[in-house]
Amino acid sequence: MRKLLSSLALGLVLGGPAFADVTIQVMHPWPGHNTFHEAEAKAFMERHPDIKVEFRASSENYDTGHQSIIGDAMTGNAPDVYHSGFHLLPELARTLSARDQIIDLTPFIEAEGGQAFINENFNPAIINLTTIDGKIWAMPFNASTPVIFYNKELVEKAGGDAGNLPTDWNGWIELGRKIEELGGGVTGMAYTVDVWPDDWLWRALISQQGAPFMNEDGMTVAWDGETGTNALELARRFVTEGGMKQMDFEQARQQFVAGLTGFTIQSVNSANSFGELSAGKFTLGTAVFPIDNPSEGRIPTGGNGAVILTSNPEKQKAAWEYIKFVSSPEGQDIAVRGSGYMPTNQNAMAPELLGDFYKENPNWRISLDQIDRAIPWAGYPGTNSVEIWRTQREIIAEVMSGELSTEEGLAEMVGITNDLIAK
């Protein structure tokens, strides 16, 4: 009895329920994120010594992680917690909920205070990213928008003004051309939509025009005309006019941090790694994503939310404590400082957490400067989102290299995409 009372008391002191020793398995995409996930788990386990967090090997990206989780769920081998990309969460929730293999978080949220708990911690735009068919299936963990990272020295050598940067694509493409003309193996820019692991940057080229991505029927794309043509022509201009050289995903990033690319468009989560890797080589700067339609243009919100997949009631409770912690103000303070992502919990902006930090690190807060333009990054209906993007990406690469005309490329993309949605 004394041991039981002691255990209960410990649970109250730590701010959560007491558990018999429980181990939960967590999986997240992106091996480069291991460090801050491990820091989250360490801080959590210090507060919950009765819960052990173990990580499965990280998937290469959101798409490969999604395919892995769907397969693991079918064989009964899914982890207890998984960090799903926002764009794939609808497909994941609908597929697994039909088989009772993903947990609706409503009962856990109600126990925390219900809507009052949500309102206190999350902006509606953030919690909407994890709300599918009226239910919250994940706790928002990472959030980002695409931003420009630039090499201040190269920009200024090319005649640019770091204090008065372009705001539209024409201005940035012109600057990229001037940077390439500096010579010495320097490339002007990198917008690596042709090798990006998912369709985030492609969607950004549509939404920055202020145009919808899907038609009202939800089953066909809305960029089968002018907006799709504009997006592909812009991608082609990056190569022909902006001084971009097509290369693989990691090679393009390494080229930038080596000081050999004028500017690159990346997730704001690169703020930490780019800052470390560019130190002593060049001055790193950031700028908001260019918008050709200032009044209506929008940008998709990337990132992920943590879902619970275990059917074990005791592990579900432990998993809830974990995903509640990583999305808490303290958990977000750890995640943001270890990555560069935007905080998903609005209370993380307190001065003692990230408020003062952002004042001292302006490159990290750039995504917050364009939050008013952020919209959800939604996947396609059905179960073919991953295949759709891999097919689209190959076509975009051929358009950018000049192997296909924009007209041919758009026709192929639209036809294949609509056919795969319909399957």
Short mmCIF file of C-alpha atoms in Angstrom, two decimals:
data_model
loop_
_atom_site.label_atom_id
_atom_site.label_comp_id
_atom_site.label_asym_id
_atom_site.label_seq_id
_atom_site.Cartn_x
_atom_site.Cartn_y
_atom_site.Cartn_z
CA MET A 1 0.00 0.00 0.00
CA ARG A 2 2.81 2.38 0.94
CA LYS A 3 4.49 1.68 -2.43
CA LEU A 4 1.23 2.34 -4.28
CA LEU A 5 0.65 5.62 -2.46
CA SER A 6 4.22 6.65 -3.16
CA SER A 7 3.78 5.92 -6.84
CA LEU A 8 0.56 7.92 -6.99
CA ALA A 9 2.20 10.82 -5.21
CA LEU A 10 5.06 10.79 -7.69
CA GLY A 11 2.59 10.94 -10.54
CA LEU A 12 0.92 14.01 -9.03
CA VAL A 13 4.24 15.74 -8.47
CA LEU A 14 5.23 15.17 -12.10
CA GLY A 15 1.92 16.56 -13.30
CA GLY A 16 0.57 13.35 -14.80
CA PRO A 17 -0.81 9.92 -13.91
CA ALA A 18 1.41 7.26 -12.37
CA PHE A 19 2.14 4.18 -14.47
CA ALA A 20 3.51 0.77 -13.93
CA ASP A 21 6.69 0.80 -16.02
CA VAL A 22 5.62 1.27 -19.63
CA THR A 23 7.71 1.40 -22.81
CA ILE A 24 6.38 3.17 -25.89
CA GLN A 25 7.88 3.02 -29.36
CA VAL A 26 8.00 6.23 -31.35
CA MET A 27 8.77 6.67 -35.03
CA HIS A 28 9.37 9.87 -36.96
CA PRO A 29 10.51 10.71 -40.50
CA TRP A 30 13.78 12.45 -41.34
CA PRO A 31 16.93 10.97 -39.73
CA GLY A 32 18.30 14.49 -39.43
CA HIS A 33 15.64 15.17 -36.80
CA ASN A 34 16.91 12.47 -34.45
CA THR A 35 18.75 14.90 -32.18
CA PHE A 36 15.82 17.06 -31.15
CA HIS A 37 13.46 14.09 -30.90
CA GLU A 38 15.93 12.46 -28.53
CA ALA A 39 16.11 15.69 -26.53
CA GLU A 40 12.31 15.67 -26.28
CA ALA A 41 12.31 12.08 -25.03
CA LYS A 42 15.04 12.77 -22.50
CA ALA A 43 13.17 15.74 -21.01
CA PHE A 44 9.93 13.76 -20.98
CA MET A 45 11.43 10.72 -19.25
CA GLU A 46 12.95 12.94 -16.57
CA ARG A 47 9.40 13.98 -15.72
CA HIS A 48 7.92 10.53 -16.26
CA PRO A 49 10.48 7.99 -15.02
CA ASP A 50 7.82 5.28 -15.25
CA ILE A 51 7.56 5.71 -19.05
CA LYS A 52 10.42 4.71 -21.32
CA VAL A 53 10.55 6.09 -24.86
CA GLU A 54 12.28 4.05 -27.55
CA PHE A 55 12.71 5.21 -31.13
CA ARG A 56 12.38 3.11 -34.23
CA ALA A 57 14.70 3.88 -37.13
CA SER A 58 13.66 7.12 -38.82
CA SER A 59 12.16 6.92 -42.30
CA GLU A 60 13.87 8.89 -45.05
CA ASN A 61 10.99 11.37 -45.40
CA TYR A 62 7.24 11.77 -44.91
CA ASP A 63 6.29 9.74 -47.97
CA THR A 64 8.42 6.70 -47.17
CA GLY A 65 7.34 6.88 -43.51
CA HIS A 66 3.69 6.93 -44.54
CA GLN A 67 4.07 3.86 -46.70
CA SER A 68 5.94 2.08 -43.92
CA ILE A 69 3.26 2.83 -41.32
CA ILE A 70 0.43 1.67 -43.58
CA GLY A 71 2.30 -1.60 -44.17
CA ASP A 72 3.20 -2.04 -40.49
CA ALA A 73 -0.41 -1.46 -39.43
CA MET A 74 -1.59 -4.18 -41.79
CA THR A 75 0.82 -6.67 -40.19
CA GLY A 76 0.15 -5.52 -36.61
CA ASN A 77 3.64 -4.10 -36.25
CA ALA A 78 2.97 -0.34 -36.04
CA PRO A 79 4.79 1.80 -33.45
CA ASP A 80 2.82 3.25 -30.55
CA VAL A 81 3.35 6.84 -31.71
CA TYR A 82 4.04 8.12 -35.20
CA HIS A 83 4.74 11.63 -36.51
CA SER A 84 2.68 11.94 -39.68
CA GLY A 85 3.21 14.70 -42.24
CA PHE A 86 0.21 17.03 -42.21
CA HIS A 87 -0.47 16.42 -45.90
CA LEU A 88 -0.68 12.64 -45.42
CA LEU A 89 -2.60 12.68 -42.15
CA PRO A 90 -6.07 12.62 -43.79
CA GLU A 91 -5.18 9.50 -45.76
CA LEU A 92 -3.60 7.90 -42.69
CA ALA A 93 -6.52 8.70 -40.38
CA ARG A 94 -9.21 7.55 -42.79
CA THR A 95 -7.38 4.38 -43.77
CA LEU A 96 -6.46 3.28 -40.24
CA SER A 97 -9.64 4.43 -38.46
CA ALA A 98 -11.64 2.14 -40.73
CA ARG A 99 -9.64 -0.71 -39.17
CA ASP A 100 -9.58 0.71 -35.60
CA GLN A 101 -5.80 1.12 -35.83
CA ILE A 102 -5.50 4.82 -34.94
CA ILE A 103 -6.79 6.55 -31.84
CA ASP A 104 -9.28 9.43 -31.85
CA LEU A 105 -7.78 11.87 -29.33
CA THR A 106 -11.14 13.30 -28.23
CA PRO A 107 -11.38 11.39 -24.90
CA PHE A 108 -7.86 12.44 -23.92
CA ILE A 109 -8.51 16.06 -24.86
CA GLU A 110 -11.79 16.06 -22.94
CA ALA A 111 -9.94 14.85 -19.85
CA GLU A 112 -7.60 17.86 -20.18
CA GLY A 113 -10.47 20.34 -20.37
CA GLY A 114 -11.77 19.85 -23.89
CA GLN A 115 -12.08 22.88 -26.10
CA ALA A 116 -10.71 25.16 -23.38
CA PHE A 117 -7.46 23.14 -23.44
CA ILE A 118 -7.26 23.43 -27.22
CA ASN A 119 -8.05 27.17 -27.25
CA GLU A 120 -5.48 27.87 -24.56
CA ASN A 121 -2.65 26.17 -26.42
CA PHE A 122 -3.27 26.20 -30.17
CA ASN A 123 -4.16 28.74 -32.81
CA PRO A 124 -7.14 27.47 -34.88
CA ALA A 125 -4.98 27.47 -38.01
CA ILE A 126 -2.60 25.02 -36.31
CA ILE A 127 -5.12 22.62 -34.76
CA ASN A 128 -6.99 22.52 -38.09
CA LEU A 129 -3.92 20.81 -39.54
CA THR A 130 -4.60 17.75 -37.38
CA THR A 131 -8.41 17.84 -37.51
CA ILE A 132 -9.85 15.36 -40.00
CA ASP A 133 -13.60 14.92 -40.51
CA GLY A 134 -14.32 16.85 -37.34
CA LYS A 135 -11.98 14.86 -35.06
CA ILE A 136 -8.49 15.64 -33.78
CA TRP A 137 -6.23 12.70 -34.67
CA ALA A 138 -2.81 14.17 -33.89
CA MET A 139 -1.12 16.72 -31.66
CA PRO A 140 0.67 19.37 -33.78
CA PHE A 141 4.42 18.96 -33.35
CA ASN A 142 6.37 20.72 -36.13
CA ALA A 143 5.13 23.48 -38.43
CA SER A 144 6.93 25.31 -41.20
CA THR A 145 6.52 27.37 -44.32
CA PRO A 146 9.00 27.61 -47.21
CA VAL A 147 11.40 30.56 -46.93
CA ILE A 148 14.43 31.91 -48.73
CA PHE A 149 17.88 31.41 -47.23
CA TYR A 150 20.47 33.63 -48.89
CA ASN A 151 24.21 34.25 -48.93
CA LYS A 152 24.55 37.93 -48.03
CA GLU A 153 28.00 38.32 -49.54
CA LEU A 154 26.97 36.84 -52.91
CA VAL A 155 23.79 38.89 -52.98
CA GLU A 156 25.73 42.11 -52.39
CA LYS A 157 28.53 41.23 -54.83
CA ALA A 158 25.83 40.84 -57.48
CA GLY A 159 24.49 44.30 -56.72
CA GLY A 160 21.62 43.23 -54.48
CA ASP A 161 20.61 44.99 -51.28
CA ALA A 162 20.11 42.69 -48.30
CA GLY A 163 18.06 45.44 -46.67
CA ASN A 164 15.73 45.76 -49.65
CA LEU A 165 15.26 42.32 -51.17
CA PRO A 166 12.78 41.46 -53.95
CA THR A 167 9.25 40.41 -53.00
CA ASP A 168 8.19 38.67 -56.23
CA TRP A 169 9.66 35.93 -58.38
CA ASN A 170 10.74 38.21 -61.21
CA GLY A 171 12.97 40.14 -58.83
CA TRP A 172 14.50 37.01 -57.30
CA ILE A 173 15.10 35.38 -60.69
CA GLU A 174 16.88 38.51 -61.89
CA LEU A 175 19.03 38.48 -58.76
CA GLY A 176 19.83 34.79 -59.33
CA ARG A 177 21.00 35.57 -62.86
CA LYS A 178 23.33 38.30 -61.61
CA ILE A 179 24.77 36.00 -58.95
CA GLU A 180 25.49 33.27 -61.51
CA GLU A 181 27.28 35.83 -63.67
CA LEU A 182 29.80 36.29 -60.87
CA GLY A 183 31.39 33.03 -62.09
CA GLY A 184 33.74 30.89 -60.05
CA GLY A 185 31.41 27.90 -59.99
CA VAL A 186 28.64 29.86 -58.26
CA THR A 187 25.01 29.05 -59.02
CA GLY A 188 22.38 31.72 -58.75
CA MET A 189 19.58 29.92 -56.96
CA ALA A 190 18.07 26.58 -56.01
CA TYR A 191 14.37 25.73 -56.00
CA THR A 192 14.66 21.95 -55.95
CA VAL A 193 11.01 21.10 -56.55
CA ASP A 194 12.21 18.52 -59.11
CA VAL A 195 13.87 16.40 -56.40
CA TRP A 196 11.91 17.43 -53.30
CA PRO A 197 10.70 14.44 -51.23
CA ASP A 198 7.06 15.59 -51.34
CA ASP A 199 4.85 18.02 -53.26
CA TRP A 200 5.18 20.94 -50.83
CA LEU A 201 7.17 23.22 -53.14
CA TRP A 202 4.98 22.35 -56.11
CA ARG A 203 1.85 23.32 -54.19
CA ALA A 204 3.55 26.55 -53.17
CA LEU A 205 3.96 27.53 -56.84
CA ILE A 206 0.20 27.15 -57.26
CA SER A 207 -0.98 28.73 -54.01
CA GLN A 208 1.32 31.77 -54.29
CA GLN A 209 -0.81 32.70 -57.32
CA GLY A 210 -3.88 32.81 -55.07
CA ALA A 211 -5.31 29.83 -56.91
CA PRO A 212 -7.00 26.68 -55.53
CA PHE A 213 -5.21 23.36 -55.79
CA MET A 214 -8.27 21.12 -56.16
CA ASN A 215 -11.61 21.66 -57.86
CA GLU A 216 -14.79 21.80 -55.78
CA ASP A 217 -15.49 18.14 -56.52
CA GLY A 218 -12.36 17.29 -54.52
CA MET A 219 -11.41 14.66 -57.09
CA THR A 220 -9.70 16.63 -59.86
CA VAL A 221 -6.91 19.21 -59.83
CA ALA A 222 -7.68 22.89 -60.37
CA TRP A 223 -4.33 23.70 -61.99
CA ASP A 224 -5.13 22.15 -65.37
CA GLY A 225 -5.02 25.53 -67.10
CA GLU A 226 -3.35 28.90 -66.56
CA THR A 227 -2.19 28.37 -62.98
CA GLY A 228 -0.49 25.06 -63.77
CA THR A 229 1.12 26.56 -66.85
CA ASN A 230 2.37 29.53 -64.83
CA ALA A 231 3.84 27.25 -62.17
CA LEU A 232 5.71 25.07 -64.67
CA GLU A 233 6.95 28.08 -66.63
CA LEU A 234 8.26 29.57 -63.40
CA ALA A 235 10.08 26.32 -62.55
CA ARG A 236 11.64 26.31 -66.02
CA ARG A 237 12.72 29.96 -65.63
CA PHE A 238 14.60 29.10 -62.45
CA VAL A 239 16.97 27.11 -64.69
CA THR A 240 17.00 29.22 -67.85
CA GLU A 241 17.03 32.68 -66.24
CA GLY A 242 17.76 32.31 -62.52
CA GLY A 243 21.08 30.52 -62.68
CA MET A 244 19.81 27.27 -61.16
CA LYS A 245 21.54 23.98 -61.91
CA GLN A 246 19.53 20.80 -61.41
CA MET A 247 21.10 18.45 -58.88
CA ASP A 248 19.94 16.00 -56.24
CA PHE A 249 18.37 17.08 -52.96
CA GLU A 250 21.39 16.77 -50.66
CA GLN A 251 23.86 18.02 -53.25
CA ALA A 252 21.88 21.25 -53.61
CA ARG A 253 21.91 21.80 -49.86
CA GLN A 254 25.64 21.13 -49.64
CA GLN A 255 26.29 23.52 -52.52
CA PHE A 256 24.50 26.27 -50.59
CA VAL A 257 26.23 25.81 -47.24
CA ALA A 258 29.58 25.68 -49.06
CA GLY A 259 28.94 29.27 -50.14
CA LEU A 260 28.39 28.41 -53.81
CA THR A 261 24.69 29.27 -54.25
CA GLY A 262 23.20 32.72 -53.95
CA PHE A 263 19.90 31.67 -52.41
CA THR A 264 17.80 28.56 -51.87
CA ILE A 265 14.19 27.92 -50.98
CA GLN A 266 13.87 25.51 -48.06
CA SER A 267 11.78 24.73 -45.02
CA VAL A 268 12.43 27.12 -42.16
CA ASN A 269 13.52 24.02 -40.21
CA SER A 270 16.89 24.39 -41.96
CA ALA A 271 17.63 27.49 -39.84
CA ASN A 272 19.56 25.48 -37.27
CA SER A 273 21.63 23.31 -39.62
CA PHE A 274 22.28 26.08 -42.17
CA GLY A 275 23.36 28.41 -39.40
CA GLU A 276 25.87 25.90 -38.08
CA LEU A 277 27.18 24.80 -41.48
CA SER A 278 27.57 28.31 -42.92
CA ALA A 279 29.33 29.76 -39.87
CA GLY A 280 32.71 31.21 -40.84
CA LYS A 281 31.97 30.88 -44.57
CA PHE A 282 29.34 33.53 -45.26
CA THR A 283 26.61 35.59 -43.62
CA LEU A 284 23.31 33.71 -43.67
CA GLY A 285 20.12 35.67 -44.20
CA THR A 286 16.44 34.79 -44.59
CA ALA A 287 13.54 36.31 -46.50
CA VAL A 288 9.86 35.54 -46.86
CA PHE A 289 8.61 33.34 -49.70
CA PRO A 290 8.00 35.41 -52.87
CA ILE A 291 4.37 35.98 -53.80
CA ASP A 292 3.24 37.03 -57.27
CA ASN A 293 -0.31 37.74 -56.05
CA PRO A 294 0.18 39.92 -52.94
CA SER A 295 -3.50 40.11 -52.03
CA GLU A 296 -4.54 36.48 -52.57
CA GLY A 297 -1.29 34.50 -52.64
CA ARG A 298 -0.81 31.83 -49.97
CA ILE A 299 1.82 29.26 -48.93
CA PRO A 300 1.30 25.68 -47.67
CA THR A 301 2.13 24.79 -44.07
CA GLY A 302 4.47 21.83 -43.72
CA GLY A 303 5.31 19.79 -40.66
CA ASN A 304 3.81 16.90 -38.76
CA GLY A 305 1.52 15.82 -35.97
CA ALA A 306 1.95 12.94 -33.51
CA VAL A 307 -0.68 10.18 -33.64
CA ILE A 308 -1.34 7.25 -31.30
CA LEU A 309 -1.49 3.83 -32.98
CA THR A 310 -1.30 1.36 -30.10
CA SER A 311 -4.38 -0.61 -29.08
CA ASN A 312 -3.01 -1.25 -25.57
CA PRO A 313 -4.94 0.99 -23.10
CA GLU A 314 -1.97 1.47 -20.76
CA LYS A 315 0.33 2.36 -23.65
CA GLN A 316 -2.33 4.71 -25.03
CA LYS A 317 -2.29 6.67 -21.77
CA ALA A 318 1.50 6.81 -21.78
CA ALA A 319 1.53 7.78 -25.45
CA TRP A 320 -0.91 10.60 -24.72
CA GLU A 321 1.34 11.96 -21.99
CA TYR A 322 4.21 11.91 -24.48
CA ILE A 323 2.48 13.64 -27.39
CA LYS A 324 0.92 16.13 -24.97
CA PHE A 325 4.42 16.96 -23.70
CA VAL A 326 6.10 17.36 -27.10
CA SER A 327 3.32 19.74 -28.18
CA SER A 328 3.41 21.67 -24.90
CA PRO A 329 5.18 25.06 -24.54
CA GLU A 330 8.24 23.36 -23.01
CA GLY A 331 8.26 20.62 -25.62
CA GLN A 332 8.01 23.19 -28.40
CA ASP A 333 10.87 25.18 -26.93
CA ILE A 334 13.04 22.06 -27.28
CA ALA A 335 11.82 21.23 -30.80
CA VAL A 336 12.21 24.74 -32.20
CA ARG A 337 15.69 25.36 -30.79
CA GLY A 338 16.81 21.98 -32.15
CA SER A 339 15.47 22.54 -35.65
CA GLY A 340 14.17 25.93 -36.74
CA TYR A 341 10.52 24.91 -37.07
CA MET A 342 7.77 27.28 -36.00
CA PRO A 343 6.25 26.53 -32.58
CA THR A 344 2.84 24.89 -32.75
CA ASN A 345 1.87 25.84 -29.18
CA GLN A 346 1.16 29.55 -28.94
CA ASN A 347 2.27 29.66 -25.30
CA ALA A 348 5.81 28.74 -26.37
CA MET A 349 6.21 32.38 -27.38
CA ALA A 350 6.53 33.41 -23.73
CA PRO A 351 9.69 35.54 -23.18
CA GLU A 352 11.37 32.89 -21.03
CA LEU A 353 10.84 30.30 -23.78
CA LEU A 354 10.99 31.42 -27.41
CA GLY A 355 9.96 35.07 -27.22
CA ASP A 356 13.39 36.45 -26.35
CA PHE A 357 15.10 33.75 -28.43
CA TYR A 358 13.42 34.99 -31.62
CA LYS A 359 14.46 38.57 -30.88
CA GLU A 360 18.06 37.41 -30.77
CA ASN A 361 17.77 35.07 -33.80
CA PRO A 362 15.90 36.84 -36.61
CA ASN A 363 16.72 34.11 -39.17
CA TRP A 364 14.65 31.71 -37.10
CA ARG A 365 11.51 33.81 -36.90
CA ILE A 366 11.11 34.52 -40.62
CA SER A 367 8.35 31.92 -40.99
CA LEU A 368 6.31 33.77 -38.36
CA ASP A 369 6.54 36.89 -40.53
CA GLN A 370 4.45 35.18 -43.22
CA ILE A 371 2.08 33.20 -40.99
CA ASP A 372 -0.84 35.31 -42.24
CA ARG A 373 -0.34 33.70 -45.66
CA ALA A 374 -0.12 30.12 -44.41
CA ILE A 375 -2.76 27.60 -45.45
CA PRO A 376 -3.12 23.86 -44.77
CA TRP A 377 -1.04 21.47 -46.86
CA ALA A 378 -3.55 18.81 -47.80
CA GLY A 379 -2.94 15.52 -49.54
CA TYR A 380 -5.00 14.02 -52.33
CA PRO A 381 -8.11 11.94 -51.69
CA GLY A 382 -7.65 8.19 -51.86
CA THR A 383 -4.50 6.24 -51.12
CA ASN A 384 -2.16 7.24 -53.95
CA SER A 385 -0.67 10.53 -52.70
CA VAL A 386 2.88 9.17 -52.61
CA GLU A 387 2.70 7.65 -56.09
CA ILE A 388 1.14 10.82 -57.46
CA TRP A 389 4.00 13.01 -56.30
CA ARG A 390 6.73 10.67 -57.47
CA THR A 391 5.16 10.68 -60.94
CA GLN A 392 4.63 14.45 -60.96
CA ARG A 393 8.19 15.09 -59.83
CA GLU A 394 9.68 13.22 -62.79
CA ILE A 395 7.59 15.28 -65.20
CA ILE A 396 8.51 18.57 -63.49
CA ALA A 397 12.19 17.65 -63.75
CA GLU A 398 11.84 17.07 -67.49
CA VAL A 399 10.08 20.41 -67.94
CA MET A 400 12.80 22.22 -65.98
CA SER A 401 15.54 20.59 -68.07
CA GLY A 402 13.76 21.40 -71.33
CA GLU A 403 13.07 17.77 -72.26
CA LEU A 404 9.33 18.49 -72.17
CA SER A 405 7.50 21.70 -73.01
CA THR A 406 5.32 23.21 -70.30
CA GLU A 407 2.23 22.32 -72.33
CA GLU A 408 3.27 18.67 -72.69
CA GLY A 409 4.32 18.45 -69.06
CA LEU A 410 1.11 19.95 -67.73
CA ALA A 411 -1.06 17.66 -69.84
CA GLU A 412 0.84 14.61 -68.56
CA MET A 413 0.70 15.77 -64.93
CA VAL A 414 -3.02 16.53 -64.99
CA GLY A 415 -3.97 13.29 -66.72
CA ILE A 416 -1.88 11.02 -64.52
CA THR A 417 -2.87 12.84 -61.31
CA ASN A 418 -6.60 12.72 -61.95
CA ASP A 419 -6.39 9.06 -62.98
CA LEU A 420 -4.52 8.11 -59.79
CA ILE A 421 -6.97 10.04 -57.62
CA ALA A 422 -9.83 8.15 -59.21
CA LYS A 423 -8.31 4.72 -58.54
#
